[in-house]
Coordinates of C-alpha atoms and ligand atoms in Angstrom, one line a residue:
M245 CA 82.4 104.7 92.1
T246 CA 83.5 104.9 87.9
H247 CA 85.7 102.7 86.5
T248 CA 87.4 103.3 82.5
N249 CA 88.5 100.5 80.4
A250 CA 91.5 102.0 80.1
I251 CA 94.1 99.5 80.2
P252 CA 96.0 100.7 83.4
A253 CA 100.2 100.0 83.4
G254 CA 101.5 97.0 85.2
I255 CA 98.7 94.3 83.7
R256 CA 100.4 91.2 83.2
N257 CA 97.6 89.4 81.6
P258 CA 96.7 91.0 78.9
D259 CA 92.6 89.1 79.1
D260 CA 92.4 91.3 82.3
C261 CA 91.3 94.5 80.6
A262 CA 90.2 92.9 77.5
P263 CA 89.4 96.4 75.4
E264 CA 86.2 94.9 74.8
A265 CA 85.4 94.5 78.1
L266 CA 82.8 96.0 80.2
T267 CA 83.4 97.3 83.8
L268 CA 80.7 96.5 86.1
E269 CA 78.8 99.4 85.8
Q270 CA 78.3 99.4 82.1
A271 CA 77.4 96.0 82.3
R272 CA 74.7 96.8 85.1
E273 CA 73.7 99.9 83.3
R274 CA 72.5 98.1 79.8
I275 CA 70.8 95.3 82.4
L276 CA 69.0 97.8 83.9
D277 CA 67.8 99.8 80.8
D278 CA 66.8 96.3 79.4
V279 CA 64.5 95.0 82.2
H280 CA 61.5 96.4 82.7
P281 CA 58.8 95.8 85.9
L282 CA 55.8 93.6 85.9
R283 CA 52.8 95.0 85.7
E284 CA 50.4 92.7 87.0
E285 CA 49.1 93.6 90.5
T286 CA 47.5 91.7 93.2
S287 CA 46.0 92.7 96.3
V288 CA 47.2 90.4 99.6
P289 CA 46.3 90.2 103.3
L290 CA 49.3 92.5 105.0
M291 CA 51.1 89.2 107.2
D292 CA 51.7 88.1 103.0
A293 CA 52.9 91.1 102.0
L294 CA 56.7 90.6 103.3
G295 CA 59.6 90.5 100.8
R296 CA 56.8 92.0 97.9
V297 CA 56.8 95.1 96.0
T298 CA 54.2 98.2 96.9
A299 CA 52.1 98.3 93.7
R300 CA 50.8 102.0 94.3
D301 CA 50.6 104.8 96.8
I302 CA 49.6 103.8 100.0
P303 CA 48.4 107.3 102.0
S304 CA 48.4 107.1 105.7
P305 CA 44.3 106.4 106.6
I306 CA 44.6 107.6 110.3
A307 CA 46.9 109.8 112.1
V308 CA 49.6 107.8 114.0
P309 CA 49.8 107.8 116.9
G310 CA 45.8 109.1 117.7
H311 CA 46.5 111.1 120.7
D312 CA 48.6 113.0 122.2
N313 CA 50.4 110.8 124.5
A314 CA 53.5 110.5 127.1
A315 CA 56.4 109.2 126.0
M316 CA 57.6 109.0 129.8
D317 CA 56.8 106.7 132.6
G318 CA 55.4 110.3 135.3
Y319 CA 52.8 112.6 136.2
A320 CA 50.9 114.7 133.5
L321 CA 50.3 117.8 134.4
A322 CA 49.6 121.8 133.6
T323 CA 52.6 123.6 132.7
E324 CA 50.3 127.1 133.8
D325 CA 49.9 125.8 137.1
L326 CA 53.5 125.6 138.3
C327 CA 55.4 127.8 140.3
S328 CA 57.7 129.8 137.7
D329 CA 60.4 130.6 140.6
G330 CA 60.3 126.9 142.7
P331 CA 58.8 123.1 143.3
T332 CA 55.3 123.1 143.3
A333 CA 53.4 120.7 145.3
M334 CA 50.2 118.9 143.5
T335 CA 47.9 116.7 144.9
L336 CA 47.5 113.3 142.6
A337 CA 43.8 113.5 140.7
G338 CA 44.2 109.6 139.1
T339 CA 46.0 107.2 137.4
A340 CA 46.4 107.4 133.0
L341 CA 47.9 104.0 131.7
A342 CA 48.1 103.3 128.1
G343 CA 45.5 101.6 127.1
A344 CA 43.0 103.3 130.3
P345 CA 42.9 106.4 129.7
F346 CA 42.3 109.0 132.6
T347 CA 38.3 109.8 132.8
G348 CA 38.0 112.0 136.0
T349 CA 38.3 115.6 136.4
R350 CA 41.6 116.6 137.1
P351 CA 41.1 120.1 139.6
P352 CA 43.2 122.7 138.7
G353 CA 46.8 122.5 140.5
S354 CA 46.6 118.6 140.7
C355 CA 48.4 116.3 138.5
V356 CA 48.0 112.7 136.8
R357 CA 49.8 109.7 137.4
I358 CA 50.6 109.0 133.7
M359 CA 52.5 105.6 132.0
T360 CA 54.6 105.6 128.6
G361 CA 51.9 105.6 125.5
A362 CA 48.7 107.0 128.0
V363 CA 46.7 109.1 126.2
L364 CA 47.5 112.9 127.5
P365 CA 44.7 113.8 130.1
P366 CA 42.5 116.8 128.9
D367 CA 44.0 120.7 129.4
C368 CA 47.7 118.7 130.3
D369 CA 50.6 120.0 128.8
A370 CA 53.6 118.0 130.4
V371 CA 54.8 114.5 131.8
V372 CA 57.2 114.7 134.0
M373 CA 59.4 111.9 134.2
Q374 CA 59.3 109.9 137.6
E375 CA 62.5 110.5 138.3
R376 CA 62.3 114.0 138.9
V377 CA 59.3 113.8 141.4
H378 CA 59.7 114.0 144.9
R379 CA 56.6 112.4 146.3
E380 CA 55.3 113.3 150.1
A381 CA 54.0 112.0 152.9
G382 CA 50.0 111.9 152.2
G383 CA 50.4 111.5 148.8
A384 CA 50.9 114.7 147.5
V385 CA 54.1 115.6 144.7
R386 CA 56.8 118.3 144.5
I387 CA 57.3 119.3 140.7
P388 CA 60.8 120.6 140.5
P389 CA 60.9 123.9 138.3
G390 CA 61.6 124.4 135.2
V391 CA 59.3 122.0 133.3
R392 CA 58.7 123.1 129.7
P393 CA 55.6 122.5 127.5
G394 CA 55.5 120.0 125.3
E395 CA 58.2 117.9 127.6
N396 CA 58.3 114.4 127.3
V397 CA 54.7 114.1 124.8
R398 CA 54.4 112.7 122.2
R399 CA 51.9 114.3 119.9
A400 CA 49.1 113.3 118.1
G401 CA 50.0 112.7 114.5
E402 CA 53.7 113.1 115.3
D403 CA 54.3 109.5 112.9
L404 CA 52.0 110.1 110.2
Q405 CA 49.3 112.2 109.6
P406 CA 46.0 111.2 107.8
G407 CA 46.1 111.3 104.1
Q408 CA 50.4 111.6 104.7
M409 CA 52.3 109.0 102.5
L410 CA 53.0 105.5 104.6
L411 CA 54.6 103.6 101.5
P412 CA 55.1 105.2 97.7
A413 CA 54.8 102.7 95.3
G414 CA 57.7 100.7 94.3
E415 CA 59.2 100.0 98.1
R416 CA 59.9 96.1 98.6
I417 CA 57.9 95.8 102.6
D418 CA 60.3 94.7 105.1
G419 CA 60.0 94.4 108.8
P420 CA 60.0 97.7 109.4
R421 CA 57.4 98.5 106.6
L422 CA 54.9 95.9 107.4
G423 CA 54.8 97.2 111.1
L424 CA 54.6 100.4 109.5
L425 CA 51.3 99.2 107.6
A426 CA 50.4 97.9 110.8
S427 CA 50.3 101.2 112.5
A428 CA 48.4 102.8 110.1
G429 CA 45.2 99.5 110.3
I430 CA 46.0 98.5 106.7
T431 CA 44.8 94.9 106.1
R432 CA 45.8 94.4 102.9
V433 CA 48.2 95.6 100.4
T434 CA 48.1 96.1 96.7
V435 CA 51.5 93.9 95.3
L436 CA 53.0 93.5 91.9
R437 CA 53.4 90.1 90.9
R438 CA 56.2 87.9 92.0
P439 CA 58.5 87.1 88.9
R440 CA 59.2 83.5 88.6
V441 CA 62.8 82.4 87.9
A442 CA 63.9 79.7 86.1
L443 CA 66.8 78.1 87.1
F444 CA 69.2 75.3 86.1
S445 CA 73.1 74.0 86.0
T446 CA 74.5 73.2 83.0
G447 CA 77.7 70.5 83.0
D448 CA 78.1 67.0 82.5
E449 CA 79.9 66.7 85.9
L450 CA 77.1 67.6 88.1
A451 CA 75.7 65.2 90.6
P452 CA 72.8 66.2 93.0
P453 CA 74.0 66.5 96.4
D454 CA 71.9 63.0 97.4
R455 CA 73.7 61.1 94.8
P456 CA 77.5 59.5 95.4
L457 CA 80.0 60.6 93.1
A458 CA 81.4 59.1 90.2
P459 CA 85.1 59.5 89.2
G460 CA 85.0 63.4 87.7
Q461 CA 81.8 64.1 89.2
I462 CA 80.9 66.8 91.9
H463 CA 78.1 67.7 93.3
D464 CA 76.1 70.6 92.2
S465 CA 76.5 73.6 94.4
N466 CA 75.5 76.7 92.2
G467 CA 71.8 75.5 92.3
P468 CA 71.3 75.3 96.0
A469 CA 72.7 78.5 96.5
L470 CA 71.1 80.1 93.9
R471 CA 68.0 78.8 95.4
G472 CA 68.9 80.4 98.5
L473 CA 69.3 83.7 97.2
L474 CA 66.5 84.1 95.1
T475 CA 64.3 82.4 98.2
A476 CA 65.3 85.4 100.4
L477 CA 64.8 87.9 97.6
G478 CA 60.6 86.2 97.7
V479 CA 60.9 85.1 93.8
E480 CA 58.9 82.4 92.6
I481 CA 61.3 79.5 91.8
L482 CA 61.1 77.0 89.1
D483 CA 64.2 74.8 89.9
L484 CA 65.0 72.5 86.6
G485 CA 68.3 70.6 88.2
R486 CA 70.9 70.0 86.7
V487 CA 71.4 70.0 82.6
S488 CA 74.2 68.4 80.5
D489 CA 76.1 69.4 78.0
T490 CA 74.4 68.8 75.0
P491 CA 72.6 70.5 72.9
G492 CA 69.4 68.6 73.0
A493 CA 69.0 68.8 76.5
L494 CA 70.2 72.5 76.5
E495 CA 67.5 73.5 74.5
E496 CA 64.6 71.9 76.1
A497 CA 65.9 73.5 78.8
L498 CA 65.9 77.1 77.4
D499 CA 62.7 76.5 75.8
Q500 CA 61.0 75.1 78.5
A501 CA 62.0 78.0 81.1
G502 CA 61.9 80.5 78.9
A503 CA 58.6 79.9 78.0
R504 CA 57.3 80.0 81.6
A505 CA 60.0 82.5 83.2
D506 CA 60.2 86.3 83.7
L507 CA 63.9 85.8 84.5
V508 CA 66.2 82.5 83.3
I509 CA 69.6 82.1 85.4
T510 CA 71.7 79.2 84.3
T511 CA 75.6 78.6 85.3
G512 CA 78.4 77.0 83.9
G513 CA 78.9 76.5 79.9
V514 CA 79.5 80.5 79.1
S515 CA 83.1 79.9 78.5
V516 CA 85.2 79.1 75.2
G517 CA 85.1 75.5 76.4
E518 CA 84.8 72.7 74.4
A519 CA 81.6 71.6 76.0
D520 CA 80.1 75.2 76.0
H521 CA 77.1 75.0 73.7
V522 CA 75.0 77.2 75.5
R523 CA 76.3 80.2 73.0
R524 CA 75.4 78.1 70.1
V525 CA 71.8 76.9 71.8
L526 CA 70.8 80.3 72.6
D527 CA 71.4 82.1 69.3
R528 CA 68.8 79.7 68.0
V529 CA 66.1 79.9 70.7
G530 CA 67.2 83.7 72.0
R531 CA 69.1 87.0 71.7
V532 CA 71.9 86.7 73.7
A533 CA 75.2 88.2 74.4
F534 CA 78.7 87.6 75.8
W535 CA 79.6 89.7 77.5
K536 CA 83.3 89.6 79.2
V537 CA 82.8 91.9 82.6
A538 CA 85.9 93.4 83.6
V539 CA 85.4 92.0 87.3
K540 CA 87.3 89.1 89.2
P541 CA 85.6 86.7 89.6
G542 CA 83.4 86.8 86.9
K543 CA 83.7 87.4 83.7
P544 CA 82.5 86.0 80.9
L545 CA 78.2 85.9 81.3
A546 CA 75.7 86.3 79.0
F547 CA 72.7 88.2 79.0
G548 CA 69.7 88.7 76.9
R549 CA 66.4 86.9 76.4
V550 CA 65.1 83.2 75.5
G551 CA 62.1 83.8 74.7
D552 CA 60.4 86.7 76.5
A553 CA 62.5 85.6 79.3
V554 CA 65.3 88.0 80.5
F555 CA 68.3 85.3 80.2
F556 CA 71.3 85.4 82.6
G557 CA 74.0 82.8 82.2
L558 CA 76.5 83.1 85.3
P559 CA 79.9 81.2 85.5
G560 CA 80.5 77.8 86.8
N561 CA 83.0 78.1 89.6
P562 CA 80.6 78.8 92.8
V563 CA 82.0 82.3 93.8
S564 CA 81.8 83.7 90.4
A565 CA 78.4 82.4 90.0
M566 CA 77.7 84.7 93.3
V567 CA 79.5 87.8 92.6
T568 CA 77.8 88.0 89.1
F569 CA 74.6 87.2 90.8
C570 CA 74.7 89.7 93.8
Q571 CA 76.6 92.1 91.3
L572 CA 74.7 92.0 88.1
V573 CA 71.0 89.4 88.2
Q574 CA 69.9 90.8 92.2
P575 CA 69.5 94.8 90.6
A576 CA 68.0 92.9 87.5
L577 CA 65.3 91.1 90.2
L578 CA 64.5 93.5 92.3
R579 CA 63.5 96.5 89.0
L580 CA 61.9 93.5 87.7
M581 CA 59.4 93.2 91.0
G582 CA 59.0 96.8 90.6
V583 CA 61.5 98.7 92.9
S584 CA 62.2 102.2 91.7
H585 CA 65.2 102.4 92.9
P586 CA 67.1 99.1 92.9
A587 CA 70.3 100.8 94.6
P588 CA 73.8 99.0 93.8
P589 CA 75.1 97.3 97.5
A590 CA 75.9 99.7 99.7
G591 CA 79.6 100.0 100.9
F592 CA 82.1 101.8 103.1
Q593 CA 85.3 102.0 103.5
V594 CA 87.7 100.4 106.6
P595 CA 91.5 100.1 107.0
C596 CA 92.5 96.0 105.8
A597 CA 94.1 94.1 108.1
T598 CA 96.5 92.2 106.3
R599 CA 98.6 93.2 103.1
L600 CA 95.8 92.4 100.3
H601 CA 97.2 90.8 96.6
K602 CA 95.7 91.9 93.3
R603 CA 97.1 92.7 90.0
P604 CA 95.9 96.0 88.4
G605 CA 93.2 95.1 85.6
R606 CA 89.9 94.0 87.0
L607 CA 87.5 95.5 89.8
E608 CA 88.2 92.4 92.3
F609 CA 85.4 91.0 95.1
Q610 CA 87.4 89.3 97.2
R611 CA 85.8 87.5 100.5
G612 CA 86.6 89.3 103.7
R613 CA 85.3 89.5 107.4
L614 CA 84.5 92.4 109.4
E615 CA 86.7 92.4 112.7
R616 CA 87.7 94.8 115.7
A617 CA 91.2 96.3 115.5
P618 CA 92.5 96.1 119.0
D619 CA 92.0 100.2 119.2
G620 CA 88.6 98.9 118.8
R621 CA 88.1 100.0 115.3
L622 CA 86.5 98.3 112.6
R623 CA 89.0 96.8 109.8
V624 CA 89.0 93.8 107.0
R625 CA 90.1 90.9 106.8
A626 CA 90.3 88.9 103.5
M627 CA 90.2 85.6 103.1
D628 CA 92.9 83.2 103.0
H629 CA 91.6 81.4 99.9
Q630 CA 90.6 83.6 97.0
G631 CA 89.5 81.5 94.5
S632 CA 86.9 81.4 92.4
G633 CA 85.7 77.7 92.7
V634 CA 86.4 77.9 96.9
L635 CA 82.8 78.0 98.3
R636 CA 83.7 77.9 101.7
S637 CA 85.2 81.7 101.4
M638 CA 82.2 82.9 100.9
R639 CA 80.8 80.9 104.3
E640 CA 83.8 82.4 106.2
A641 CA 83.3 85.9 104.8
D642 CA 80.8 88.4 105.5
C643 CA 81.5 91.3 103.4
F644 CA 83.0 91.6 99.2
I645 CA 86.0 94.2 100.1
V646 CA 85.9 95.9 96.3
L647 CA 89.6 96.5 94.7
S648 CA 89.0 99.3 92.1
P649 CA 90.5 98.4 88.7
E650 CA 93.6 100.4 89.0
G651 CA 95.0 99.3 91.7
G652 CA 97.7 96.9 92.7
T653 CA 98.5 95.2 96.1
L654 CA 97.5 96.8 99.1
E655 CA 99.3 97.1 102.6
A656 CA 98.1 96.4 105.9
G657 CA 96.0 99.6 106.7
D658 CA 95.6 101.3 103.7
L659 CA 91.2 101.8 103.1
V660 CA 89.1 99.6 100.9
E661 CA 85.9 99.7 100.6
V662 CA 83.1 96.4 101.5
Q663 CA 79.8 95.5 101.1
P664 CA 78.4 93.7 103.6
F665 CA 76.4 90.7 102.5
R666 CA 75.5 89.4 105.2
G667 CA 72.1 91.9 106.3
V668 CA 69.9 91.4 109.0
M669 CA 66.7 93.0 107.9
P670 CA 64.7 90.3 105.4
Ligands
AMP191 P1 82.4 76.2 83.6 O1 81.6 78.0 83.5 O2 81.4 75.0 83.2 O3 83.0 76.0 82.9 O4 82.6 75.5 85.1 C1 83.9 76.5 85.7 C2 84.0 75.6 86.5 O5 82.9 75.5 88.1 C3 84.4 74.3 86.5 O6 85.3 73.6 87.1 C4 82.7 73.4 87.1 O7 82.7 72.5 87.2 C5 82.4 74.5 88.2 N1 81.1 74.4 88.5 C6 80.0 75.0 87.4 N2 79.2 74.5 87.4 C7 79.0 74.4 88.8 C8 77.7 74.0 89.2 N3 76.8 73.8 89.5 N4 78.4 73.5 91.2 C9 79.7 73.5 91.2 N5 80.5 73.6 90.4 C10 80.0 74.1 88.8
MG192 MG1 80.8 73.4 82.3

């Protein structure tokens, strides 16, 4: 999807498409141009490699599977022993179990009882599934005609050949990849260092969750929410808590964060409100640009450097902070972690269950929930509270509904793009 900066017809709020506003793609491109992968490598035991990114290509040292083996429970045989025009009666020469190969000799014209995963006995070239075989009195079996060579046989090396690429450099290791490495007998993996991410919430109104609220105070929810998202990404977290809206406190926190982290995330204080000192302080401690990104919820956003660290100043409203984190910080973090192709979140199209209100102007990320229509087809229902401060909507939702900038209100049944965010594969 490409979005332009052109001002669509029917705009009511001119700020929605301020000419200097960046599209989400432009913001993402600028960010990814400016963020470079960490270089330091370290070797870790296989089971510590979950969530880490491969530093080098990993070829398979062995063939997987190591032997031709049965894909079904049944009878292993040589197809050349079979009658071409009718069933074949065969005697049983023995049994092959997974982990206990058949070690006897198989007289011509006999077959071997075999279980899934067992090594195919020498000179056998097919496995007939047991449901197709008739066992006769006296222990013989009757094999139906039409068995093809290779039937129900898994070939040695069909998953991996020795030397075949197992994992290229720049891939994040998830559960299936851990399994793939283990299948090739790999016990240690060379991975890139994990990024250190410093995090703090700005705002005089913020109190920790364990502190009773004074009048006008709210509990800091951005800190814990972002910590959760960062933990799931597998980065090291330096949590600097809450920082008040005073230039001195902000400067100290930013200095500390910039000196100790690879990437710094703050929330709040980046708009043009009175207490928004972040901007002035950042001019002193870093090189930071303030962007209007034409995204709802989401703008404004600060991006740049504090010291050598990459800096993101996210909006204070909790849903805005989540959306900008998912759409912009996460790709940057993946790049920093060394992932070669940090893809934007994947989406697909479904009809909406109800009318969706939208003003033309900005790309919108509404919170929605996928459900089945009475005819069984997938559709999406928007949560009823779409305010950027209503964090509850993120709990109720399981996807973002992505509405293009030009579009206005949509009717029930219209197709919309959704980006699921309850991934099942860590
Ligand atoms: P700001 O971006 O600082 O102007 O804040 C915008 C709104 O988000 C205000 O209502 C803040 O009280 C709220 N807010 C800012 N930071 C947080 C936070 N860490 N947790 C919850 N709400 C916040
Ligand atoms: Mg604030």
